[in-house]
Amino acid sequence: MQTVSASARDLTEPAMPRAQGGSSPQHLLVTLLGDYWIRHERDLPSAGLIDLLAEFGVTRPSARAALSRLLRRGLVEVRRAGRQTFYRLSDHAAERMAEGGRRIASFGLDSDWDGRWTIVAFSIPEHRRESRHLLRSRLSWFGFAPLYDAVWVSATSTAADARAVLTSLDVSTATVFTATADTTVDRSPLSAWDLERLAAVYTSFIDETRPLLEAVLAGTVTPRQALIARTRLMDTYRRFPGTDPGLPSAHMPAGWPRDQARSLFTEVYNALGPLAESRVKQIMGAHDAEAAARARFQSVDQLCAAPDRRPEDGPGNRTRR
């Protein structure tokens, strides 16, 4: 058992935009930058990014506002040349995107489980209500769920993960420990998840995604449709790691639909990639041919590998320090 001390809070760490219901312009823009330019440090013209967001129905004023907010939050960096403005993901944002992509893409791959649960028990006073909300949100992202109101459990995250979250929020009134528990008894750690509801969500995802796969295989999806569908597919699938306990299939209810959902997601996401990339190149090419040429979609396997960003030679690029 270990009590957490949180004296090393990093107050400068920018928070990534959250997707709520539909994607906000900020979240959408960060997703697109991570999907097609995370391997490069190429500065991208603001006009091209605004046109890219327009594909998703984002107005020009809303797109400019999203860029300004991302800049203030430290998620993008800006460069101006005459009357033109260029943006790129900040190094921190790119690292977070790579980390998140790896977690989402590898989710559902069965691995050995030693039967140990990571448990976080915390007490946050009422005057720090916002910290309590943020703690729950971040624990959810790491795969924790509430067994009781202030006791959260996870089979897939480590004590180090939990301590990092607590430290980042300056929460010192918390204890992190690991333990084993029988998953077959009433009110076991597994009961922290609503498995019946989650199974229904998986089934809905499968039913809605299968026709998209049929359309891709039939060659009836246009590049524009592919770009929009691929981004929305990821936006939907990314929610599963935070709502599924992540235990190997042998420990889940019979017929658990996670494997089928992951297989379908992988096939459709990869199949839409080339078409979506061609649309991204077409849009960006109207403003910057070199930036368009460097746009590359990432397959699920590439996301799992957490690609490194490498500086490129040429105007408009920067060397990392």
XYZ file of C-alpha atoms in Angstrom:
321
model
C 0.000 0.000 0.000
C 1.380 3.407 -0.897
C 0.176 6.894 -0.085
C 0.695 9.364 -2.883
C 2.566 12.599 -2.481
C 1.902 15.133 -5.220
C 4.478 17.856 -4.697
C 5.751 17.722 -8.275
C 2.701 18.953 -10.143
C 3.494 20.229 -13.635
C 1.365 23.345 -13.961
C 2.547 23.994 -17.528
C 1.297 20.756 -19.099
C -1.412 21.584 -21.654
C -4.587 19.524 -21.605
C -5.763 17.843 -24.784
C -9.248 18.842 -25.996
C -11.960 16.396 -25.042
C -14.531 14.942 -27.414
C -18.041 15.256 -26.028
C -20.906 13.845 -28.061
C -19.712 15.123 -31.415
C -16.183 16.339 -32.028
C -15.447 19.968 -31.228
C -13.441 21.890 -33.877
C -10.424 21.831 -31.537
C -10.600 18.090 -30.991
C -11.232 17.487 -34.685
C -8.255 19.584 -35.758
C -5.844 17.868 -33.355
C -7.139 14.498 -34.571
C -6.564 15.385 -38.230
C -3.061 16.722 -37.562
C -2.222 13.550 -35.663
C -3.767 11.295 -38.305
C -1.928 12.666 -41.332
C 1.101 14.713 -40.208
C 2.308 13.275 -36.900
C 5.409 11.789 -38.552
C 6.575 15.195 -39.772
C 7.192 18.605 -38.310
C 5.962 20.379 -41.403
C 4.303 23.747 -40.776
C 0.851 23.731 -42.360
C -0.891 26.803 -43.809
C -3.864 27.969 -41.795
C -5.940 28.295 -44.984
C -5.454 24.601 -45.701
C -6.401 23.607 -42.158
C -9.517 25.776 -42.326
C -10.527 24.127 -45.601
C -9.886 20.717 -44.057
C -12.226 21.492 -41.173
C -14.829 22.741 -43.647
C -15.196 19.130 -44.840
C -16.787 18.439 -41.453
C -19.121 21.428 -41.544
C -16.925 23.715 -39.424
C -17.334 27.370 -40.431
C -14.302 29.556 -41.129
C -14.803 31.692 -37.985
C -15.122 28.544 -35.857
C -11.997 27.067 -37.455
C -9.975 30.230 -36.769
C -11.254 30.283 -33.194
C -10.199 26.630 -32.756
C -6.678 27.415 -33.990
C -6.423 30.372 -31.594
C -7.576 28.283 -28.639
C -5.188 25.453 -29.449
C -2.358 27.994 -29.672
C -3.244 29.455 -26.270
C -3.314 25.974 -24.780
C 0.110 25.110 -26.145
C -1.132 22.310 -28.409
C -0.037 23.971 -31.647
C 2.798 26.345 -32.532
C 2.549 29.205 -35.000
C 4.866 30.738 -37.607
C 4.075 33.783 -39.709
C 5.596 34.608 -43.080
C 4.304 37.854 -44.537
C 0.546 37.616 -44.647
C 0.530 33.827 -44.291
C 0.187 31.923 -41.035
C 1.390 28.361 -40.473
C 0.702 25.906 -37.655
C 2.091 22.615 -36.431
C 1.439 20.296 -33.492
C 3.612 21.109 -30.499
C 6.051 18.408 -29.457
C 4.036 17.721 -26.324
C 0.776 17.392 -28.248
C 2.422 15.081 -30.793
C 3.711 12.853 -27.995
C 0.277 12.749 -26.416
C -1.315 11.920 -29.770
C 1.169 9.090 -30.339
C 0.541 7.752 -26.841
C -3.225 7.932 -27.291
C -3.083 6.355 -30.746
C -1.038 3.464 -29.424
C -3.467 2.882 -26.579
C -6.523 2.950 -28.831
C -5.014 0.811 -31.593
C -3.687 -1.847 -29.209
C -6.912 -2.007 -27.221
C -8.558 -5.416 -27.461
C -5.360 -7.366 -28.088
C -5.535 -10.158 -25.538
C -2.536 -10.493 -23.255
C -1.718 -12.366 -20.075
C -3.271 -11.008 -16.894
C -1.802 -11.786 -13.491
C -5.124 -11.297 -11.680
C -4.011 -8.101 -9.968
C -6.115 -4.944 -9.814
C -4.818 -1.415 -9.337
C -6.980 0.443 -6.828
C -7.177 4.181 -6.178
C -8.971 5.465 -3.084
C -9.233 9.236 -2.750
C -10.909 12.008 -0.796
C -11.182 15.485 -2.322
C -12.839 18.341 -0.398
C -15.829 20.168 -1.832
C -13.883 23.363 -2.532
C -11.790 21.342 -5.026
C -14.804 20.025 -6.907
C -13.187 20.743 -10.293
C -10.162 18.627 -9.357
C -12.520 15.796 -8.426
C -14.173 15.988 -11.847
C -10.813 16.061 -13.650
C -9.504 13.149 -11.600
C -12.465 10.977 -12.535
C -12.144 11.965 -16.199
C -8.434 11.140 -16.348
C -8.788 7.902 -14.408
C -11.463 6.858 -16.922
C -9.069 7.556 -19.799
C -6.534 5.234 -18.143
C -9.112 2.453 -17.902
C -10.277 2.910 -14.293
C -13.922 2.657 -13.237
C -15.706 3.456 -9.936
C -16.292 0.392 -7.782
C -17.544 2.900 -5.199
C -17.764 6.667 -5.457
C -14.172 7.337 -4.385
C -12.679 3.879 -4.977
C -11.642 3.267 -8.583
C -10.213 0.051 -10.042
C -8.387 -1.059 -13.179
C -6.946 -4.335 -14.429
C -4.986 -2.750 -17.277
C -3.316 0.324 -15.755
C -0.487 0.358 -13.264
C 0.032 2.056 -9.929
C 2.503 4.342 -11.716
C -0.270 5.442 -14.108
C -2.533 6.275 -11.176
C 0.210 8.141 -9.318
C 0.978 10.205 -12.418
C -2.671 11.290 -12.667
C -2.852 12.157 -8.982
C 0.396 14.095 -9.112
C -0.656 16.081 -12.180
C -3.763 17.248 -10.321
C -1.987 17.881 -7.005
C -4.155 15.334 -5.184
C -2.274 14.130 -2.089
C -5.246 12.720 -0.144
C -5.232 9.426 -2.029
C -3.889 5.909 -1.703
C -2.849 3.596 -4.538
C -2.403 -0.141 -4.064
C -2.732 -3.444 -5.914
C -4.729 -6.516 -4.906
C -6.276 -9.702 -6.267
C -10.009 -10.419 -6.245
C -12.364 -13.110 -7.479
C -14.179 -11.817 -10.580
C -17.021 -14.341 -10.238
C -18.478 -13.100 -6.929
C -21.045 -10.342 -6.413
C -19.619 -6.824 -6.247
C -16.234 -7.943 -7.540
C -14.063 -5.262 -9.176
C -15.617 -6.288 -12.505
C -18.964 -4.928 -11.307
C -17.545 -1.408 -11.615
C -18.458 -1.653 -15.306
C -21.967 -1.910 -16.743
C -21.144 -4.888 -18.961
C -24.693 -5.382 -20.233
C -24.897 -1.805 -21.481
C -21.385 -1.962 -22.933
C -22.197 -5.146 -24.845
C -25.175 -3.329 -26.383
C -22.924 -0.409 -27.399
C -20.483 -2.820 -29.028
C -23.327 -4.499 -30.901
C -24.595 -1.133 -32.140
C -21.092 -0.190 -33.289
C -20.767 -3.469 -35.197
C -24.205 -3.100 -36.827
C -23.465 0.475 -37.932
C -19.930 -0.197 -39.153
C -20.529 -3.356 -41.174
C -22.398 -1.535 -44.007
C -19.466 0.900 -44.241
C -17.081 -2.013 -44.777
C -19.361 -3.383 -47.500
C -19.412 0.014 -49.221
C -15.599 0.327 -49.096
C -15.118 -3.163 -50.518
C -17.659 -2.387 -53.248
C -15.727 0.738 -54.227
C -18.670 3.088 -53.686
C -17.028 5.383 -51.087
C -15.632 8.689 -52.381
C -12.426 10.245 -50.968
C -14.451 12.947 -49.203
C -16.774 10.375 -47.679
C -13.769 8.289 -46.625
C -12.126 11.209 -44.816
C -15.261 12.015 -42.856
C -16.170 8.381 -42.131
C -12.648 7.433 -41.042
C -12.379 10.347 -38.622
C -15.801 9.635 -37.147
C -14.999 5.922 -36.883
C -11.929 6.672 -34.783
C -13.871 9.189 -32.706
C -16.408 6.474 -31.853
C -13.962 3.624 -31.283
C -11.636 5.702 -29.076
C -14.274 5.638 -26.330
C -14.073 1.861 -25.805
C -10.734 1.719 -23.930
C -12.217 3.952 -21.238
C -15.429 1.946 -20.877
C -14.243 -1.680 -21.179
C -12.401 -3.335 -18.253
C -9.886 -4.692 -20.764
C -9.574 -8.145 -19.240
C -8.591 -11.017 -21.549
C -11.602 -12.556 -23.262
C -11.426 -15.650 -21.048
C -12.347 -13.484 -18.051
C -15.237 -11.710 -19.792
C -18.842 -12.936 -20.283
C -19.358 -15.581 -22.966
C -19.709 -14.118 -26.452
C -18.142 -10.790 -25.441
C -18.253 -8.693 -28.673
C -14.991 -6.755 -28.193
C -12.935 -8.960 -30.531
C -15.477 -8.610 -33.331
C -15.650 -4.846 -32.850
C -11.866 -4.486 -32.930
C -11.505 -6.665 -36.024
C -14.159 -4.672 -37.868
C -12.684 -1.334 -36.782
C -9.213 -2.385 -37.947
C -10.390 -3.545 -41.361
C -12.542 -0.488 -42.082
C -10.089 2.077 -40.677
C -7.236 0.663 -42.763
C -9.357 0.326 -45.899
C -10.503 3.956 -45.716
C -6.929 5.231 -45.262
C -5.772 5.610 -48.882
C -8.996 7.316 -49.967
C -8.984 9.668 -46.980
C -5.329 10.517 -47.574
C -6.044 11.411 -51.193
C -8.732 13.872 -50.075
C -6.397 15.430 -47.488
C -3.726 15.870 -50.166
C -6.244 17.435 -52.529
C -7.401 19.985 -49.941
C -3.942 20.892 -48.644
C -2.471 20.872 -52.150
C -4.468 23.964 -53.054
C -2.359 25.863 -50.494
C 0.947 23.999 -50.053
C 1.994 21.251 -52.438
C 4.914 20.120 -50.281
C 2.797 19.812 -47.134
C 0.197 17.907 -49.134
C 2.803 15.482 -50.456
C 3.905 14.652 -46.923
C 0.412 13.799 -45.661
C 0.286 10.098 -44.764
C -2.514 8.082 -43.217
C -1.605 5.729 -40.378
C -2.758 2.133 -40.290
C -3.753 0.500 -37.012
C -0.397 -1.316 -36.940
C 1.437 2.002 -37.365
C -0.566 3.542 -34.545
C 0.413 0.625 -32.311
C 4.055 1.361 -33.088
C 3.763 4.955 -31.796
C 5.702 6.630 -34.652
C 8.423 9.145 -33.961
C 8.254 12.572 -35.522
C 11.314 13.412 -37.579
C 12.261 16.897 -38.790
C 12.304 17.454 -42.520
C 14.704 19.584 -44.516
C 13.349 22.515 -46.463
C 11.593 25.834 -45.936
C 8.882 26.021 -43.355
C 10.305 23.180 -41.260
C 11.945 23.328 -37.877
C 14.572 21.402 -36.052
C 13.539 20.071 -32.679
C 15.504 21.318 -29.728
